[in-house]
């Protein structure tokens, strides 16, 4: 076999994903075939299936962009990767165009996002460009073997491809430093990791959510202040956070606000939490619109930053943080068989999944 695979494809918005097979073909010079060890189920996949968010590639398409796996076949320029355990960045820029060379790889027009621009990781194998891959240090060939001080497996590392790396880039762009205050809105998958990364970098972290379970989990991870936003006005929440910062002796200015809920309510709250010198990072995604007084950015000398994916150049550092346990991924991940993909989508859609679901192909081919 060369490049052939089995997976589940999206045929039509709202319709069940359909089992499918792809015939192989020769790999390009800079292309590899990765045997999927795990592929995380992301909020974005729900958008494609349930909400009519359009994939850039026409349907049918195999979804899944949060992939870790083992390189099984390689094009002529990538044979050094054969057998390597890799994390596949959710967005792989070309590295050669004018935008890439100008230091803006995330807006590369030739970027490849598996499960959006081409078939993704809800499959036995996935074909991806070799140049963006992050090789996992210490991998010896067994996707279930514990790695690093944290003892996580290659399957768990799938979440690094998106849920962990995306907030990492947002936090780096914001310029968060030790002693700063980070406010994370929405403590689910991405937000939970955002809170952990901010703590690992020495910030004083505020976690805001409407789920008492997620708030308790964040508190257990050491988040300094957890705030239940259920039914409360943003003015009141802002006052509570300011007072807590004063009491703790941490800044009431220059907050890094990470909107990770991907909801209009979360985005509205994030904007209302702007303080002087704040940086608002829009990490979550929603199709909903928001009405804000944009001049608050001017009045507070604040800024708002978007964040699409994560530059592959950051991945080795993020993988290392997961391997040495500075970011806890294992306890926040649930491995499930790929064959149960329909139930997995339904559970995440109905908010029945408390952990990030990583789908694992049961048959190795
Ligand atoms: Zn995603
Ligand atoms: Zn490019």
Coordinates of C-alpha atoms and ligand atoms in Angstrom, one line a residue:
X1 CA 0.0 0.0 0.0
X2 CA 1.1 3.5 -0.7
X3 CA -0.9 6.3 0.9
X4 CA -4.1 4.3 1.2
X5 CA -6.3 4.6 4.3
X6 CA -9.6 4.0 5.9
X7 CA -11.5 6.7 7.9
X8 CA -14.8 8.6 8.4
X9 CA -15.8 11.3 6.1
X10 CA -18.2 14.2 6.3
X11 CA -20.6 14.0 3.4
X12 CA -23.2 16.6 4.3
X13 CA -23.8 19.0 7.2
X14 CA -25.7 17.3 10.0
X15 CA -25.6 13.8 8.4
X16 CA -23.7 10.9 10.0
X17 CA -20.1 10.6 9.2
X18 CA -19.6 7.8 6.7
X19 CA -16.9 5.1 6.8
X20 CA -14.8 5.4 3.7
X21 CA -11.6 4.2 2.1
X22 CA -9.0 6.2 0.1
X23 CA -6.8 4.6 -2.5
X24 CA -3.2 5.4 -2.2
X25 CA -1.0 7.1 -4.7
X26 CA 2.6 8.1 -4.8
X27 CA 3.7 10.5 -2.1
X28 CA 5.1 13.8 -3.1
X29 CA 8.8 14.5 -2.3
X30 CA 8.0 16.4 0.9
X31 CA 5.0 14.3 1.9
X32 CA 4.7 11.5 4.5
X33 CA 2.0 8.9 5.4
X34 CA 1.4 9.0 9.1
X35 CA -0.2 6.0 10.9
X36 CA -2.6 7.8 13.3
X37 CA -2.0 7.0 17.0
X38 CA -4.7 9.4 18.0
X39 CA -6.7 12.3 16.7
X40 CA -8.5 14.8 19.1
X41 CA -12.0 15.9 18.6
X42 CA -12.1 19.7 18.5
X43 CA -14.9 22.3 18.7
X44 CA -14.1 23.2 15.1
X45 CA -15.1 19.7 14.0
X46 CA -18.5 20.2 15.6
X47 CA -18.8 23.5 13.7
X48 CA -18.2 21.6 10.4
X49 CA -20.6 18.8 11.2
X50 CA -23.4 20.6 13.0
X51 CA -23.2 24.3 12.3
X52 CA -22.5 24.5 8.6
X53 CA -19.0 26.0 9.0
X54 CA -17.5 25.3 5.5
X55 CA -14.4 23.2 5.1
X56 CA -12.0 24.7 2.6
X57 CA -11.9 21.5 0.7
X58 CA -15.2 20.3 -0.9
X59 CA -17.1 17.5 0.8
X60 CA -16.8 14.6 1.2
X61 CA -13.8 15.1 3.5
X62 CA -12.3 13.2 6.4
X63 CA -12.2 15.6 9.4
X64 CA -9.7 15.7 12.2
X65 CA -6.8 18.1 12.7
X66 CA -5.4 17.2 16.1
X67 CA -3.1 14.4 15.2
X68 CA -0.1 12.4 16.6
X69 CA 1.2 9.3 14.9
X70 CA 4.1 7.4 13.4
X71 CA 5.6 8.0 10.0
X72 CA 5.2 4.9 7.9
X73 CA 5.9 6.0 4.4
X74 CA 7.9 9.0 3.2
X75 CA 8.6 10.9 0.0
X76 CA 12.1 11.1 -1.3
X77 CA 13.0 14.2 0.7
X78 CA 11.6 12.9 4.0
X79 CA 12.9 9.4 4.4
X80 CA 14.8 10.5 7.6
X81 CA 11.4 10.6 9.3
X82 CA 10.5 7.0 8.7
X83 CA 9.5 5.4 12.1
X84 CA 9.5 8.7 13.9
X85 CA 6.7 9.6 16.4
X86 CA 5.3 12.9 15.3
X87 CA 2.8 15.6 16.3
X88 CA 1.2 17.0 13.2
X89 CA 0.6 20.8 13.6
X90 CA -3.1 21.7 13.0
X91 CA -1.9 24.3 10.5
X92 CA 1.1 23.6 8.3
X93 CA 2.4 26.8 6.5
X94 CA 4.3 26.4 3.3
X95 CA 7.4 28.1 4.7
X96 CA 8.4 29.6 1.4
X97 CA 5.8 32.3 0.3
X98 CA 6.1 36.0 0.9
X99 CA 3.9 35.9 4.0
X100 CA 5.9 33.0 5.5
X101 CA 9.2 34.7 4.8
X102 CA 7.9 37.9 6.3
X103 CA 7.3 36.1 9.6
X104 CA 3.6 35.6 9.2
X105 CA 3.3 31.8 8.6
X106 CA -0.2 31.5 10.0
X107 CA -1.7 33.6 7.2
X108 CA 0.1 31.5 4.5
X109 CA -2.3 31.0 1.6
X110 CA -0.7 27.7 0.8
X111 CA -1.1 26.4 4.4
X112 CA -2.4 22.9 4.9
X113 CA -4.9 22.1 7.7
X114 CA -5.7 18.4 7.8
X115 CA -9.4 17.8 8.0
X116 CA -10.1 21.2 6.3
X117 CA -7.8 21.6 3.3
X118 CA -7.4 17.9 2.8
X119 CA -8.3 14.6 4.4
X120 CA -7.6 14.6 8.2
X121 CA -6.9 12.3 11.1
X122 CA -10.2 10.5 11.8
X123 CA -8.7 7.6 9.9
X124 CA -6.1 4.9 10.1
X125 CA -3.6 7.1 8.3
X126 CA -3.2 10.6 7.1
X127 CA -1.0 12.2 4.3
X128 CA 0.7 15.4 5.4
X129 CA 3.6 17.6 4.3
X130 CA 6.8 16.6 6.1
X131 CA 8.2 20.0 6.7
X132 CA 6.0 21.1 9.6
X133 CA 6.1 17.9 11.6
X134 CA 7.3 18.0 15.2
X135 CA 9.3 14.9 16.0
X136 CA 8.6 13.5 19.6
X137 CA 11.9 13.0 21.4
X138 CA 12.4 9.6 23.1
X139 CA 9.8 7.8 21.0
X140 CA 10.8 4.1 20.5
X141 CA 8.0 2.9 18.3
X142 CA 5.2 2.0 20.7
X143 CA 2.3 4.5 20.6
X144 CA 1.2 3.4 24.1
X145 CA 4.6 3.6 25.8
X146 CA 5.0 6.2 28.5
X147 CA 7.2 9.2 27.4
X148 CA 9.1 11.8 29.5
X149 CA 8.8 12.5 33.2
X150 CA 5.0 12.9 32.8
X151 CA 4.7 9.4 31.3
X152 CA 2.3 10.4 28.5
X153 CA 1.8 8.3 25.4
X154 CA 2.1 9.4 21.8
X155 CA -1.7 9.0 21.6
X156 CA -2.2 11.6 24.4
X157 CA 0.2 14.0 22.6
X158 CA -2.4 14.4 19.8
X159 CA -4.0 17.2 21.9
X160 CA -0.7 19.2 21.6
X161 CA -1.5 19.5 17.9
X162 CA -4.2 22.1 18.5
X163 CA -5.8 22.3 22.0
X164 CA -2.5 23.0 23.7
X165 CA -0.5 24.7 21.0
X166 CA -3.1 27.2 20.0
X167 CA -3.4 28.9 23.4
X168 CA 0.4 28.6 23.7
X169 CA 0.9 30.8 20.6
X170 CA -1.8 33.2 21.9
X171 CA 0.0 33.6 25.2
X172 CA 3.4 34.0 23.5
X173 CA 2.0 36.7 21.2
X174 CA 0.4 38.5 24.2
X175 CA 3.9 38.6 25.7
X176 CA 2.7 37.2 29.0
X177 CA 5.5 37.4 31.7
X178 CA 5.9 36.0 35.2
X179 CA 4.0 38.0 37.7
X180 CA 1.4 39.1 35.1
X181 CA -2.3 38.4 35.5
X182 CA -3.9 36.0 32.9
X183 CA -7.7 35.7 32.8
X184 CA -9.0 32.6 31.0
X185 CA -12.6 32.6 30.0
X186 CA -14.0 29.1 29.3
X187 CA -12.0 26.3 31.0
X188 CA -12.9 23.4 28.7
X189 CA -10.2 21.7 26.5
X190 CA -8.4 24.7 25.1
X191 CA -9.1 27.0 28.0
X192 CA -8.0 24.4 30.5
X193 CA -4.6 24.2 28.7
X194 CA -4.4 28.0 28.4
X195 CA -4.7 28.3 32.2
X196 CA -2.0 25.6 32.7
X197 CA 0.4 27.2 30.3
X198 CA -0.1 30.7 31.9
X199 CA 0.7 29.2 35.3
X200 CA 3.7 27.3 34.0
X201 CA 5.0 30.7 32.7
X202 CA 4.6 32.2 36.2
X203 CA 1.4 34.2 35.7
X204 CA -1.3 34.7 38.4
X205 CA -4.3 33.0 36.7
X206 CA -8.0 33.7 36.9
X207 CA -10.4 31.1 35.5
X208 CA -13.9 31.9 34.6
X209 CA -16.6 29.4 33.5
X210 CA -20.2 28.5 34.0
X211 CA -19.5 24.9 34.9
X212 CA -18.7 24.1 38.5
X213 CA -17.0 20.9 37.5
X214 CA -14.5 22.7 35.2
X215 CA -14.0 25.4 37.8
X216 CA -13.1 22.7 40.4
X217 CA -10.7 21.0 38.0
X218 CA -9.0 24.4 37.4
X219 CA -8.7 25.0 41.1
X220 CA -7.1 21.6 41.5
X221 CA -4.6 22.5 38.9
X222 CA -3.6 25.6 40.9
X223 CA -5.5 28.3 39.2
X224 CA -5.4 31.1 41.8
X225 CA -8.9 32.5 41.4
X226 CA -11.9 30.6 39.9
X227 CA -15.1 32.5 39.2
X228 CA -18.5 31.1 38.3
X229 CA -20.1 33.5 35.8
X230 CA -23.5 31.8 35.9
X231 CA -26.2 34.5 35.9
X232 CA -23.8 37.3 36.8
X233 CA -23.3 40.7 35.1
X234 CA -19.9 41.4 33.7
X235 CA -19.6 44.6 35.7
X236 CA -19.9 42.5 38.9
X237 CA -17.4 39.9 37.7
X238 CA -14.9 42.6 36.7
X239 CA -15.2 44.1 40.2
X240 CA -14.6 40.7 41.8
X241 CA -11.4 40.1 39.8
X242 CA -10.0 43.6 40.4
X243 CA -10.6 43.2 44.2
X244 CA -9.0 39.7 44.2
X245 CA -6.0 41.1 42.3
X246 CA -5.6 43.9 44.9
X247 CA -5.9 41.5 47.7
X248 CA -3.2 39.2 46.2
X249 CA -0.9 42.1 45.4
X250 CA -0.9 41.4 41.6
X251 CA -1.5 44.0 38.9
X252 CA -4.9 45.4 38.1
X253 CA -3.6 46.5 34.7
X254 CA -2.0 44.8 31.7
X255 CA -4.2 41.7 32.1
X256 CA -3.9 39.1 29.4
X257 CA -7.5 38.0 28.7
X258 CA -7.8 34.7 26.8
X259 CA -11.3 34.1 25.4
X260 CA -11.4 30.4 24.9
X261 CA -15.2 29.6 25.3
X262 CA -16.0 30.4 21.7
X263 CA -19.4 31.8 22.7
X264 CA -20.9 35.3 22.3
X265 CA -21.4 35.5 26.1
X266 CA -17.7 34.7 26.7
X267 CA -16.5 37.2 24.1
X268 CA -18.8 39.9 25.5
X269 CA -17.4 39.2 29.0
X270 CA -13.8 39.2 27.7
X271 CA -14.4 42.7 26.2
X272 CA -16.0 44.0 29.4
X273 CA -13.0 42.8 31.4
X274 CA -10.6 45.1 29.5
X275 CA -8.4 47.1 31.9
X276 CA -5.6 49.6 31.1
X277 CA -2.9 48.0 29.0
X278 CA -4.9 44.8 28.6
X279 CA -4.4 42.3 25.8
X280 CA -7.5 40.5 24.6
X281 CA -6.7 37.2 22.8
X282 CA -9.5 35.7 20.8
X283 CA -8.8 32.0 20.9
X284 CA -12.3 30.4 20.7
X285 CA -14.5 30.6 17.6
X286 CA -18.2 31.3 17.1
X287 CA -20.2 32.4 14.1
X288 CA -22.2 34.7 16.4
X289 CA -21.8 38.5 16.2
X290 CA -21.1 40.9 19.0
X291 CA -21.9 44.5 19.6
X292 CA -19.1 46.3 21.5
X293 CA -17.8 49.8 22.0
X294 CA -14.5 49.4 20.1
X295 CA -13.3 52.7 21.4
X296 CA -12.6 51.0 24.8
X297 CA -9.5 49.6 23.2
X298 CA -8.4 53.2 22.6
X299 CA -9.4 54.5 26.0
X300 CA -7.7 51.7 27.8
X301 CA -4.6 51.7 25.6
X302 CA -5.5 48.0 25.1
X303 CA -5.2 45.7 22.1
X304 CA -7.1 42.7 20.7
X305 CA -5.3 39.8 19.0
X306 CA -6.6 37.1 16.8
X307 CA -4.9 33.7 16.8
X308 CA -5.1 31.1 14.0
X309 CA -3.5 27.8 15.0
X310 CA 0.1 27.8 16.1
X311 CA 3.4 28.3 14.3
X312 CA 5.1 24.9 13.9
X313 CA 8.3 26.6 15.2
X314 CA 6.6 26.6 18.7
X315 CA 5.8 22.9 18.8
X316 CA 9.0 21.4 20.2
X317 CA 8.7 23.7 23.2
X318 CA 5.0 22.8 23.8
X319 CA 5.7 19.0 23.3
X320 CA 8.5 19.3 25.9
X321 CA 6.2 21.0 28.4
X322 CA 3.8 18.1 28.0
X323 CA 6.5 15.5 28.3
X324 CA 8.0 16.9 31.5
X325 CA 4.6 17.5 33.1
X326 CA 4.5 21.3 33.2
X327 CA 1.3 20.9 31.3
X328 CA -0.8 18.0 32.4
X329 CA -2.4 16.4 29.4
X330 CA -3.0 12.8 30.4
X331 CA -5.7 13.5 33.1
X332 CA -7.6 15.8 30.7
X333 CA -7.7 13.3 27.8
X334 CA -10.0 10.4 27.2
X335 CA -9.0 7.8 24.6
X336 CA -11.9 6.3 22.6
X337 CA -12.0 3.9 19.6
X338 CA -12.3 5.6 16.3
X339 CA -15.1 3.3 15.5
X340 CA -17.2 5.1 18.1
X341 CA -16.8 8.4 16.4
X342 CA -20.5 9.1 16.1
X343 CA -21.1 8.7 19.8
X344 CA -18.0 10.9 20.5
X345 CA -19.3 13.7 18.3
X346 CA -22.8 13.5 19.9
X347 CA -21.3 13.5 23.5
X348 CA -19.2 16.5 22.8
X349 CA -22.1 18.3 21.1
X350 CA -24.3 17.6 24.1
X351 CA -21.6 18.6 26.6
X352 CA -21.5 15.1 28.0
X353 CA -17.8 14.7 27.6
X354 CA -15.8 16.1 30.5
X355 CA -12.4 15.5 28.9
X356 CA -10.8 16.1 25.5
X357 CA -11.7 13.0 23.4
X358 CA -8.8 11.5 21.4
X359 CA -10.0 8.9 18.8
X360 CA -7.7 5.9 18.3
X361 CA -8.0 3.7 15.2
X362 CA -8.4 0.2 16.5
X363 CA -6.9 -1.7 13.5
X364 CA -3.4 -1.0 12.6
X365 CA -2.9 -1.5 8.8
Ligands
LIG1 ZN1 -9.2 22.6 16.5
LIG2 ZN1 3.6 30.2 3.0

